[in-house]
Coordinates of C-alpha atoms in Angstrom, one line a residue:
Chain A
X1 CA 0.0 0.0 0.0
X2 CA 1.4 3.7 -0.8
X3 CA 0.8 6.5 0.8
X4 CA 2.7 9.6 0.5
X5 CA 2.6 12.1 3.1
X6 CA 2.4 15.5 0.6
X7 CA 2.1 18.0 3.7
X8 CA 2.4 18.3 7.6
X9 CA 0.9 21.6 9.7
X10 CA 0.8 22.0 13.4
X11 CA -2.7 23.0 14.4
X12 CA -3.8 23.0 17.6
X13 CA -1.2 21.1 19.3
X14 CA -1.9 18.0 16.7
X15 CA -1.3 17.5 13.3
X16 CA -2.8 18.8 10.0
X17 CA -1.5 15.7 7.2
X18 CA -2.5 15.6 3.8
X19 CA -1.5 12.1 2.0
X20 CA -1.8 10.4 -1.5
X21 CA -2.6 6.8 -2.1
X22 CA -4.2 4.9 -5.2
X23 CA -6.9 4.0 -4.6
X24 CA -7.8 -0.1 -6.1
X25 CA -11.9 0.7 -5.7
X26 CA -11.5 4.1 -7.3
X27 CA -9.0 3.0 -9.9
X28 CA -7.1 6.5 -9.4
X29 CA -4.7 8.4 -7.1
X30 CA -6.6 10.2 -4.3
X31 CA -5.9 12.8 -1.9
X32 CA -7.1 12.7 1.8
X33 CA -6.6 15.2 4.7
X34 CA -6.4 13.9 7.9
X35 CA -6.3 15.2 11.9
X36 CA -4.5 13.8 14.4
X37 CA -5.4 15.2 17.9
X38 CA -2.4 15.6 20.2
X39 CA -3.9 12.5 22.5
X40 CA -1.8 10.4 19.7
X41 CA 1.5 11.5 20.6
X42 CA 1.4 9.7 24.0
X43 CA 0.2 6.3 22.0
X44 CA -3.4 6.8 22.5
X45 CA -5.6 5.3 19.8
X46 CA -8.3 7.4 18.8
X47 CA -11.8 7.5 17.3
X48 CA -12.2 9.3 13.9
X49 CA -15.3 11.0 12.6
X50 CA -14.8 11.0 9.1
X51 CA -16.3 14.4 7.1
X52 CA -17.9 14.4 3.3
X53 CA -17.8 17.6 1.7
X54 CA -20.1 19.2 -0.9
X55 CA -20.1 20.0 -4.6
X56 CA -16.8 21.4 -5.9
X57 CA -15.0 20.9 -2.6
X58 CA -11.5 18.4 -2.4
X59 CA -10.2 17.6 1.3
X60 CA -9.2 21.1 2.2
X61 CA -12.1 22.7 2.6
X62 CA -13.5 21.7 5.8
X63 CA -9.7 21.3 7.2
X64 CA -9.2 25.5 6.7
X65 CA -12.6 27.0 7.1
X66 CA -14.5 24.9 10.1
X67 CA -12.1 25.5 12.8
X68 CA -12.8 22.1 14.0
X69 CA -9.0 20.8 14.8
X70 CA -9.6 23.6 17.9
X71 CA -12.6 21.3 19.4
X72 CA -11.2 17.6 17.9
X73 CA -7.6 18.5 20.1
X74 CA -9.8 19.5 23.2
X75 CA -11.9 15.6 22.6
X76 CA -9.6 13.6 21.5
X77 CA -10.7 12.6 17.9
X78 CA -9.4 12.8 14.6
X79 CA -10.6 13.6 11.7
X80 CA -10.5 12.6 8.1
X81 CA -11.4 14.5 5.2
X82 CA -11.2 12.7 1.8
X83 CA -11.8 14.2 -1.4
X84 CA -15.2 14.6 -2.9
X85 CA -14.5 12.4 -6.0
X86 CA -12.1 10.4 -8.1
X87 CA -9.9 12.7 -9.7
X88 CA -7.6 13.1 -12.8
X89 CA -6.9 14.1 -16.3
X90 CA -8.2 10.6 -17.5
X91 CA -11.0 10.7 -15.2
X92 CA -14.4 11.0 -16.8
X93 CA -15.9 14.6 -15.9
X94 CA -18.6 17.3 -17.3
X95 CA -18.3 21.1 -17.5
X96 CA -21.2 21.6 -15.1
X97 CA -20.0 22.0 -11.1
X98 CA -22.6 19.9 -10.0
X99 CA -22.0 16.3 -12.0
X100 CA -18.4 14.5 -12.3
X101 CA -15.1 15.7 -10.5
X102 CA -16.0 17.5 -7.6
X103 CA -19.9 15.5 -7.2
X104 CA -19.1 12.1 -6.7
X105 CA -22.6 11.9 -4.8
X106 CA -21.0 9.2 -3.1
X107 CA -22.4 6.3 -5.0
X108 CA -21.1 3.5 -7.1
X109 CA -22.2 4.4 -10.5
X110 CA -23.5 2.0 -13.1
X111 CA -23.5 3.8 -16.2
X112 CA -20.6 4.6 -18.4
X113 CA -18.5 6.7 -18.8
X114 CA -18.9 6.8 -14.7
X115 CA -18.4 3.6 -13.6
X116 CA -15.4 2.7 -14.4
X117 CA -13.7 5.2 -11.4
X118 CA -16.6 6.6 -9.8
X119 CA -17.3 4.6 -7.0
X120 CA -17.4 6.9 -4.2
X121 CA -19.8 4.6 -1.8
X122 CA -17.5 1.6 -1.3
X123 CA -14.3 3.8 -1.0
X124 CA -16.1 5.7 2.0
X125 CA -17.5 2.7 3.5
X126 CA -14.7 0.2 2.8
X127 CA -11.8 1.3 1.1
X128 CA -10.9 4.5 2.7
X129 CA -11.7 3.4 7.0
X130 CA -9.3 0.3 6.2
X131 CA -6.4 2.4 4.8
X132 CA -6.6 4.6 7.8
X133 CA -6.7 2.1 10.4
X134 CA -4.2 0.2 8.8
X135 CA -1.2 3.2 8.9
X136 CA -2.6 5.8 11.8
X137 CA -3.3 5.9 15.6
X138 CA -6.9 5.7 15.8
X139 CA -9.5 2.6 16.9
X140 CA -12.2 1.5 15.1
X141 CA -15.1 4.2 16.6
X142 CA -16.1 5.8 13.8
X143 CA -18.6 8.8 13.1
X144 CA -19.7 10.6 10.0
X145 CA -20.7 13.9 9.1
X146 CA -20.6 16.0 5.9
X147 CA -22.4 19.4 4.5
X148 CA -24.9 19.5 1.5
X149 CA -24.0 16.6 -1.0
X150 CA -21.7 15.1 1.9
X151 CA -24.6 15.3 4.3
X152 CA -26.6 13.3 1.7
X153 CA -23.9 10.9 2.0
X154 CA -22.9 10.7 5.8
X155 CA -26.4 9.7 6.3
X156 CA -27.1 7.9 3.7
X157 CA -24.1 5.9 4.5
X158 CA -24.7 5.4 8.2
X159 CA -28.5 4.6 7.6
X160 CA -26.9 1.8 5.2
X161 CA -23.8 0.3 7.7
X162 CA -25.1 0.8 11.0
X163 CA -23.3 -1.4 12.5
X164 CA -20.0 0.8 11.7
X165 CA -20.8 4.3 13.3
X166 CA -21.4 5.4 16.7
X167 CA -23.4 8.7 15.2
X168 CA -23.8 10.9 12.3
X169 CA -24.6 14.6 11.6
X170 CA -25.1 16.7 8.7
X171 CA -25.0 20.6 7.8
X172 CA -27.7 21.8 5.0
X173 CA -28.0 18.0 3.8
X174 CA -29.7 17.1 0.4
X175 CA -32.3 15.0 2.3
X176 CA -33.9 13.6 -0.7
X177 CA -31.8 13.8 -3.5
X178 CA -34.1 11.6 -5.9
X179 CA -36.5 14.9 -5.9
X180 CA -34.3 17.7 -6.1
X181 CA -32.9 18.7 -9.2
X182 CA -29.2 18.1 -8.0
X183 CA -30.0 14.4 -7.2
X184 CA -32.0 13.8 -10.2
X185 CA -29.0 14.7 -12.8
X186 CA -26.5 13.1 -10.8
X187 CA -28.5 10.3 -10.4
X188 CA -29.3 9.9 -13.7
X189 CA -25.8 10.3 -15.0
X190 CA -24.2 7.9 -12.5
X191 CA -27.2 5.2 -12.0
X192 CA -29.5 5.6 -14.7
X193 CA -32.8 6.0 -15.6
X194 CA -34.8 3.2 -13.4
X195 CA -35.4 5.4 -10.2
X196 CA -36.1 1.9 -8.3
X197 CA -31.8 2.0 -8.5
X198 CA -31.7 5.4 -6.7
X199 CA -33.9 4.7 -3.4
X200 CA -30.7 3.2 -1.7
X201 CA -28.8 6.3 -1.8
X202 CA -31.6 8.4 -0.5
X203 CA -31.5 9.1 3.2
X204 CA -35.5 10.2 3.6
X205 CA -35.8 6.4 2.2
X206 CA -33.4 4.9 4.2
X207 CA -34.9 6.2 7.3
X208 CA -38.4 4.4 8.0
X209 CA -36.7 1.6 6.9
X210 CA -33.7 1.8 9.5
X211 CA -33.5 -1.2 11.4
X212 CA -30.6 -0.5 13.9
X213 CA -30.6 3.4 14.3
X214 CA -27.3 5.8 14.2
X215 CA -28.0 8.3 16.3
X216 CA -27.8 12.0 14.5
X217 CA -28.2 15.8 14.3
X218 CA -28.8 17.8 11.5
X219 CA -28.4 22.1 11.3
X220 CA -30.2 23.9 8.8
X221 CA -29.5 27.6 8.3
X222 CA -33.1 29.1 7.1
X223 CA -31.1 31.9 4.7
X224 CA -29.9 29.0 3.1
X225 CA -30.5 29.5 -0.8
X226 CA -30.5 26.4 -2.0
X227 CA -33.2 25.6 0.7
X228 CA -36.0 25.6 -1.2
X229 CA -35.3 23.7 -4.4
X230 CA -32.7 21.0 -3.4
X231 CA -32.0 20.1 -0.1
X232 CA -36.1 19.4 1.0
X233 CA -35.1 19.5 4.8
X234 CA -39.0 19.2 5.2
X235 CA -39.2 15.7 3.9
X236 CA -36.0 14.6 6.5
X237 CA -38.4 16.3 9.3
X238 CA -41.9 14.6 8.1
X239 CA -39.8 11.1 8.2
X240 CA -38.4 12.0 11.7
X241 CA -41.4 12.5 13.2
X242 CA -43.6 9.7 11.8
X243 CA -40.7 7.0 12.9
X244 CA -39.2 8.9 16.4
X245 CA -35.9 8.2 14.4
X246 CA -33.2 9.5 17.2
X247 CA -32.5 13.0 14.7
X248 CA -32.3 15.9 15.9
X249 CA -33.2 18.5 13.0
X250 CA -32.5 22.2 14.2
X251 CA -33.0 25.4 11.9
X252 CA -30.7 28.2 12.4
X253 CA -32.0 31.2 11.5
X254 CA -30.3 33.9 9.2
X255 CA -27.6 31.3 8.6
X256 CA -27.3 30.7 4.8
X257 CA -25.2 27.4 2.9
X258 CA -21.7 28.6 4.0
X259 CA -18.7 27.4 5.9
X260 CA -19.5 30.2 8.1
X261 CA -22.2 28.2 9.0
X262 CA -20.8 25.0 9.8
X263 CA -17.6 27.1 11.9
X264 CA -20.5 28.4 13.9
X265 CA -21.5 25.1 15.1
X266 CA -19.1 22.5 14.3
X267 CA -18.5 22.8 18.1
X268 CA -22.1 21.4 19.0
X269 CA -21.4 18.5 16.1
X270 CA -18.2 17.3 17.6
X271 CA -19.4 17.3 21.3
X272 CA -22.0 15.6 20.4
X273 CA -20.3 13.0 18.5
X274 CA -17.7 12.4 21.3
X275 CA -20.5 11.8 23.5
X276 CA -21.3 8.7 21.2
X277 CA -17.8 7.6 19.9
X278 CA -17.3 7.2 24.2
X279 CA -19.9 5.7 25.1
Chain B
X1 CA -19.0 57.8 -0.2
X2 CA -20.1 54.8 -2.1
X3 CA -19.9 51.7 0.0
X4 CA -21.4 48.6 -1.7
X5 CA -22.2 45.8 0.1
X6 CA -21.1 42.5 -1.6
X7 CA -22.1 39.7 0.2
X8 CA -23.6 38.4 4.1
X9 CA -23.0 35.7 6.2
X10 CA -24.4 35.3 9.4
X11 CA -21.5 34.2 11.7
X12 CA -21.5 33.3 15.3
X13 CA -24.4 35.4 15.9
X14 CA -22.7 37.8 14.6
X15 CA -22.4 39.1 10.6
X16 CA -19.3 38.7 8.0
X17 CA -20.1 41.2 5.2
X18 CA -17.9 42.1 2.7
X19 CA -18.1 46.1 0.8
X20 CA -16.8 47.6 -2.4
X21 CA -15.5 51.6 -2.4
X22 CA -13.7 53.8 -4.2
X23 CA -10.8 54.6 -2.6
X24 CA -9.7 58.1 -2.8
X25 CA -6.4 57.8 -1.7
X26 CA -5.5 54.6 -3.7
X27 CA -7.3 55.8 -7.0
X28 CA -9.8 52.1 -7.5
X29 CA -11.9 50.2 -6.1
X30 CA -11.3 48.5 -2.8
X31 CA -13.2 45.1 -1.3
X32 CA -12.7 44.9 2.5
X33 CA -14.6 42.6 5.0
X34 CA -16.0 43.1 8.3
X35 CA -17.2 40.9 11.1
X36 CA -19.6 43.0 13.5
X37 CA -20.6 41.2 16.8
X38 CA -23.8 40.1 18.0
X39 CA -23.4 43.2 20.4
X40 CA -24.0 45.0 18.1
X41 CA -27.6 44.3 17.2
X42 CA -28.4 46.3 20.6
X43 CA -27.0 49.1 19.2
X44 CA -23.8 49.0 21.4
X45 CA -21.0 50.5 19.7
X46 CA -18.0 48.6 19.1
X47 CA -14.0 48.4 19.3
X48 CA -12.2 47.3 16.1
X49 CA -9.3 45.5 15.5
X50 CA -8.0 45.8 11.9
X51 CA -6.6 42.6 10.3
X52 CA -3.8 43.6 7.5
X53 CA -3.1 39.7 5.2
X54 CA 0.4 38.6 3.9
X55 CA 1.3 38.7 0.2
X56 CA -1.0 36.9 -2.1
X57 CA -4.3 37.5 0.1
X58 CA -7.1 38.9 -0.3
X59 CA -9.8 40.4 2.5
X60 CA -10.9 36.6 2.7
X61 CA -8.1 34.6 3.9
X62 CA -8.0 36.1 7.2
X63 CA -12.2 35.4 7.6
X64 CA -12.5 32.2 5.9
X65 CA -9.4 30.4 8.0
X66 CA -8.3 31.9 11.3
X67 CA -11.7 30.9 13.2
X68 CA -11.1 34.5 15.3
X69 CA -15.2 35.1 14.4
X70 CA -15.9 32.4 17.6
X71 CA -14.0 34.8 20.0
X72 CA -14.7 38.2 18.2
X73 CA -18.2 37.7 19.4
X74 CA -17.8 36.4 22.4
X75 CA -15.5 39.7 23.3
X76 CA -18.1 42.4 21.3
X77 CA -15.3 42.9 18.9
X78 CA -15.4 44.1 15.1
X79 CA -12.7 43.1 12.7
X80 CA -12.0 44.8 9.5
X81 CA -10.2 43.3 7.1
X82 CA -9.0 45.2 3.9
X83 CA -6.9 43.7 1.4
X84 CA -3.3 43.5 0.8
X85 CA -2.9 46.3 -2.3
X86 CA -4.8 48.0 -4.5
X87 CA -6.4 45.8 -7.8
X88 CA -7.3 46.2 -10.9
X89 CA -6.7 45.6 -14.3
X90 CA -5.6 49.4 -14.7
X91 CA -3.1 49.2 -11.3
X92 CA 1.0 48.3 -11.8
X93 CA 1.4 44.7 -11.3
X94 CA 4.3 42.4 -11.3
X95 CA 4.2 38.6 -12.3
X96 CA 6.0 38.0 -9.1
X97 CA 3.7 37.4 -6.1
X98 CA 6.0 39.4 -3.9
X99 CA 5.6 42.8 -5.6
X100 CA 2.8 44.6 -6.9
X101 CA -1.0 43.8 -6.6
X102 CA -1.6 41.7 -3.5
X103 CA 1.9 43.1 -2.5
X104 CA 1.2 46.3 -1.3
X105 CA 3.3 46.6 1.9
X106 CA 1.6 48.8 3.7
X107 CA 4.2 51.7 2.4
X108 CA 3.6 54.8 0.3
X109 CA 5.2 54.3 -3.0
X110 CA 7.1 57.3 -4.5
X111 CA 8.5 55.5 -7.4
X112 CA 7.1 54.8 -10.9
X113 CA 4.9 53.1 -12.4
X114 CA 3.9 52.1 -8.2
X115 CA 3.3 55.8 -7.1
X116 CA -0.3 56.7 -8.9
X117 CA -2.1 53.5 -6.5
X118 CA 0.4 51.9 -4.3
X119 CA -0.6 54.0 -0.9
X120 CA -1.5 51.1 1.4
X121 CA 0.3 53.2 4.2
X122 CA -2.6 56.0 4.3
X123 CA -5.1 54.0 3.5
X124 CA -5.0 51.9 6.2
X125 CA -3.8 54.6 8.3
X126 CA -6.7 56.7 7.9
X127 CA -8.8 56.5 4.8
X128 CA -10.3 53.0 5.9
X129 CA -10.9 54.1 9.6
X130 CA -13.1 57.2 8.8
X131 CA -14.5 55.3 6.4
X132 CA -15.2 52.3 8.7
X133 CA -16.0 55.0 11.7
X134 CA -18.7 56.8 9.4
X135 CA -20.6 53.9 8.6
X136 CA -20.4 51.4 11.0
X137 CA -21.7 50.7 14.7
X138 CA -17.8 50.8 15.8
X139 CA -16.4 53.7 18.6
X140 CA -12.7 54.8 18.1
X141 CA -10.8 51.8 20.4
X142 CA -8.5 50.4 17.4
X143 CA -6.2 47.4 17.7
X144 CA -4.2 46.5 14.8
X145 CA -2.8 43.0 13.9
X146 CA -1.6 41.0 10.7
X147 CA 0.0 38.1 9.4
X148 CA 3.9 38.2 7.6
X149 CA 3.7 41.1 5.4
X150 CA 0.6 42.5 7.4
X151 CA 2.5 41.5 10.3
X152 CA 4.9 44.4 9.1
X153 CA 2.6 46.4 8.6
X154 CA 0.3 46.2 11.7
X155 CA 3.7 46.7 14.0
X156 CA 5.4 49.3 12.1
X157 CA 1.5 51.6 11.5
X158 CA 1.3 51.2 15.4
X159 CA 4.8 52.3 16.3
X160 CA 4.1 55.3 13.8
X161 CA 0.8 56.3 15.3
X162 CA 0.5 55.0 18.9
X163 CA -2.1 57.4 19.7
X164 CA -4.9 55.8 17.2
X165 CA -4.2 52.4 18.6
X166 CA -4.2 50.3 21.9
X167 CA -2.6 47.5 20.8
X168 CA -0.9 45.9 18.3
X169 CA -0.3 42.3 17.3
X170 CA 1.5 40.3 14.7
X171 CA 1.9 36.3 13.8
X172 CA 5.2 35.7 12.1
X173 CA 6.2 39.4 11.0
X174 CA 8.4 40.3 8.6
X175 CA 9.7 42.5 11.8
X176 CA 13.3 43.8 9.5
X177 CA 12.1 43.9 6.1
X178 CA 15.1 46.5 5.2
X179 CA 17.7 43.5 5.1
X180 CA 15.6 40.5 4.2
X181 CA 14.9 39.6 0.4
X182 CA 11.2 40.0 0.3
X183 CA 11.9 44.0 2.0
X184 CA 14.3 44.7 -0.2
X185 CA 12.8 43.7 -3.7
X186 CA 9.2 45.9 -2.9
X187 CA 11.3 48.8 -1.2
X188 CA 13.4 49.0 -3.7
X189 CA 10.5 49.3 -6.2
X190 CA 7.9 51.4 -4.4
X191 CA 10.7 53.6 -2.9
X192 CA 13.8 53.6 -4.7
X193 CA 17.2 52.9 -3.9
X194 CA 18.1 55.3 -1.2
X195 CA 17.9 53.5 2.0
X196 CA 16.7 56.3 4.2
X197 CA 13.6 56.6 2.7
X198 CA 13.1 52.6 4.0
X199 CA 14.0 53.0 7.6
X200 CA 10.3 54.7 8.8
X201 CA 8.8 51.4 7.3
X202 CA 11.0 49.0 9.3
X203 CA 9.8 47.8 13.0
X204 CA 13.1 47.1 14.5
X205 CA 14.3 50.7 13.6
X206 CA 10.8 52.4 14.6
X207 CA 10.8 50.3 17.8
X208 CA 14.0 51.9 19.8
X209 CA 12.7 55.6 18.9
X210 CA 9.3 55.3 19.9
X211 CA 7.8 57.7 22.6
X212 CA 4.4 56.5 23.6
X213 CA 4.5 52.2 23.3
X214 CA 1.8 50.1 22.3
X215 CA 1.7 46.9 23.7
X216 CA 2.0 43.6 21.6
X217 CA 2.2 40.5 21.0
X218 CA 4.1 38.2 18.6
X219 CA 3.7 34.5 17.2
X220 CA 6.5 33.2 15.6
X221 CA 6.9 29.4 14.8
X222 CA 9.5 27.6 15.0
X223 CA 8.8 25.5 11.9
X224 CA 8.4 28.2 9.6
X225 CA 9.9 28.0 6.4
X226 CA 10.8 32.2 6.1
X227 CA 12.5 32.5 9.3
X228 CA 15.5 31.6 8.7
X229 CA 15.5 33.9 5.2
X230 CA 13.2 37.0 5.4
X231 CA 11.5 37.5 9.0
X232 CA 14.6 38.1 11.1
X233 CA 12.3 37.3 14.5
X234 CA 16.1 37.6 16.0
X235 CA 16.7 41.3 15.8
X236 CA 13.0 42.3 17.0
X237 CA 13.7 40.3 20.1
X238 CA 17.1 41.8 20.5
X239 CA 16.0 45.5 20.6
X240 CA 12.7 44.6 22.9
X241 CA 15.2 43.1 25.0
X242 CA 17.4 46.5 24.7
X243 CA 15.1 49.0 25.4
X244 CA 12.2 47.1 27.5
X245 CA 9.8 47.8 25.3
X246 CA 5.9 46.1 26.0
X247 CA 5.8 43.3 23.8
X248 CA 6.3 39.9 23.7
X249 CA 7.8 37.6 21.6
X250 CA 7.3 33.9 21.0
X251 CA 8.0 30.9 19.6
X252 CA 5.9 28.1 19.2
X253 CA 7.8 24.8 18.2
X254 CA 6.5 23.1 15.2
X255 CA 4.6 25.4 13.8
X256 CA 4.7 26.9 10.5
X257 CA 3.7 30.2 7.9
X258 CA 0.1 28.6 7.6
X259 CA -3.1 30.2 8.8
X260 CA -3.5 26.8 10.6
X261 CA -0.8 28.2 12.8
X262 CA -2.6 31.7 12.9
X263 CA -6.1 29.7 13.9
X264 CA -4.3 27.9 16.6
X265 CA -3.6 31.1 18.6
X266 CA -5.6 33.9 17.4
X267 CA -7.8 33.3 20.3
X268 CA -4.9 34.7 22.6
X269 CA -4.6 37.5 20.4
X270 CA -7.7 38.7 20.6
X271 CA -7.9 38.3 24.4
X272 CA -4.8 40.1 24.0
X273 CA -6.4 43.4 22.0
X274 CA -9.8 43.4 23.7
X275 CA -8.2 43.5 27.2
X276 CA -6.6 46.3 26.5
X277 CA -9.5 47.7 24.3
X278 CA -11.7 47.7 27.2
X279 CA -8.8 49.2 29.2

């Protein structure tokens, strides 16, 4: 296995690392950022909550503009922020922001020319968690989180593998992204045309169907602009409450799609995900 | 006056907006930020600390990565962030990212083609405070910080005019830019080759003549890739620790240029400013 350490920063007493590896599911070489809390430095292992980003984003968004390290170095976790797709000049991709590199919707596409490196499920789920506990200090407590297509996909993918996260959380998630018009070309592009293929990657499916719950928060700013045409927060709320699924939906207002709305409560995310990842 | 607002983010309770002007004293059009407080909705009038960014930035690095919005509104404090020179497809540039636009270094150029825009010096000095003092909810406390370059220039403005501020700041200053590389190149452009003219620019010659001090504080990492070449951290220390002059200088092992070293102690620096801001 490679990995090839491509930067180092001191934050917070830990470490800021960002690392290359190629990636077998993927089929490509993929960037990850990762934090390491200074509990590691006395050869404590430590949970991880790993972080999906949104459209256009790569690894280093969340790492410079959350001002989570501050909170993660208090608690004792690290995080890990992958990339928000496969990547590369041989890659397949599309002019538009919102469908190829940069909005890997975190699903295994079907369809060429997408499926032969966009696969963005199994390397969160699979690929990615093994690489890490394989070369870093951490233990096998994992939570997820992510912001508008990686909220889609951190609970989308914790309603699917229960059994491998203590808790999950979401800024201004696409809730239902086979009715939104994000989801429905993305969909479309990666899994095709037979909706009955897309149900498994919607969270507002998942839910009433959630056997084992993971439990979850979710912030909402209310000045958020893509509110009312793509991320259908009311559909997450109506499942909620008909199933007493253990997620708590809060709406911020004034807040609006930002990362200066996730800094402003990234603090209440983490605690609450330490809370979990030690129980 | 003009004064365009650009964009608004709600922000720790607080608001990150961003304005357009024409500046009179640099000829263009400006873009600064501002974070006001939540304090500030209750009509209480504010302190201000400005922010002045290293070379390459813009009014957003400082707001996007440093996290200082978290504490700012905890304290009541506004931050005012202008850019780093003045823009513009019309302005003297340089392909280099160390002279020109984004390069202003906080000096008053006298040389051509520099000397029609390059007046960084007065605007921050005063153009931007009356401006900032007309139109916003802020009273006349000023601190003044910055970052490398604006590290420079937030030391060496507050040495120059210790009666318009309370305290002064810097993370990894270029504190002798008269005998380092990056000092000498934009010097040597804006004011020409005689020396003398460079001297009321440098910190470590402003510092041992000053009258009236303004207390500060310096971050310095250890791990930073410019100290050894163009920050010469040494000779500040040397002529605090000649003349006992109030500020403090120091190092923090392993850290580096980044703003992930600025995020990790900003939140001492503005304890710092709005202690003495309150004073």
């Amino acid at each position: 296995m490679n990995l090839e350490n491509l930067s180092e920063n001191r934050c917070f007493g830990g470490w800021h690392k960002q690392y290359q590896h190629h990636s077998g599911v993927l089929n490509c070489a993929m960037r990850f950022a990762i934090f390491l809390p200074p509990q590691v430095a006395s050869g404590q292992q430590v949970p991880v909550l790993y972080w999906l980003s949104g459209l256009t984003c790569t690894d280093e968004n969340f790492m410079q503009k959350a001002g989570a390290q501050r909170i993660a170095a208090e608690l004792g976790v690290a995080i890990v922020a992958p990339d928000t797709s496969p990547r590369g000049e041989d890659i397949a991709n599309d002019e538009a922001y919102d469908l190829g590199q940069g909005a890997g919707f975190y699903v295994n596409a079907t369809q060429a020319p997408w499926n032969s490196h966009y696969r963005m499920y199994d390397y969160i789920v699979d690929e990615l968690p093994a690489l890490i506990e394989t070369h870093f200090p951490v233990n096998q407590q994992r939570a997820i989180a992510g912001h508008s297509m990686g909220g889609h996909g951190a609970m989308m993918i914790a309603l699917r593998n229960p059994e491998r996260y203590r808790s999950m959380s979401a800024f201004s998630p696409i809730c239902n992204p086979i009715n939104c018009p994000w989801g429905e070309k993305a969909f479309t592009a990666y899994l095709g045309d037979n909706r009955d293929t897309w149900a498994p990657y919607d969270t507002t499916v998942l839910l009433p169907n959630a056997q084992q719950p993971v439990v979850g928060l979710v912030d909402q700013g209310e000045a958020d602009s893509f509110l009312a045409t793509e991320l259908n927060t009311d559909v997450l709320e109506g499942v909620v409450a008909q199933t007493g699924y253990p997620l708590e939906v809060r709406r911020q207002a004034g807040y609006d799609h930002s990362y200066y709305f996730i800094a402003s409560f990234i603090e209440d995310h983490l605690r609450f995900h330490a809370q979990h990842l030690a129980a």
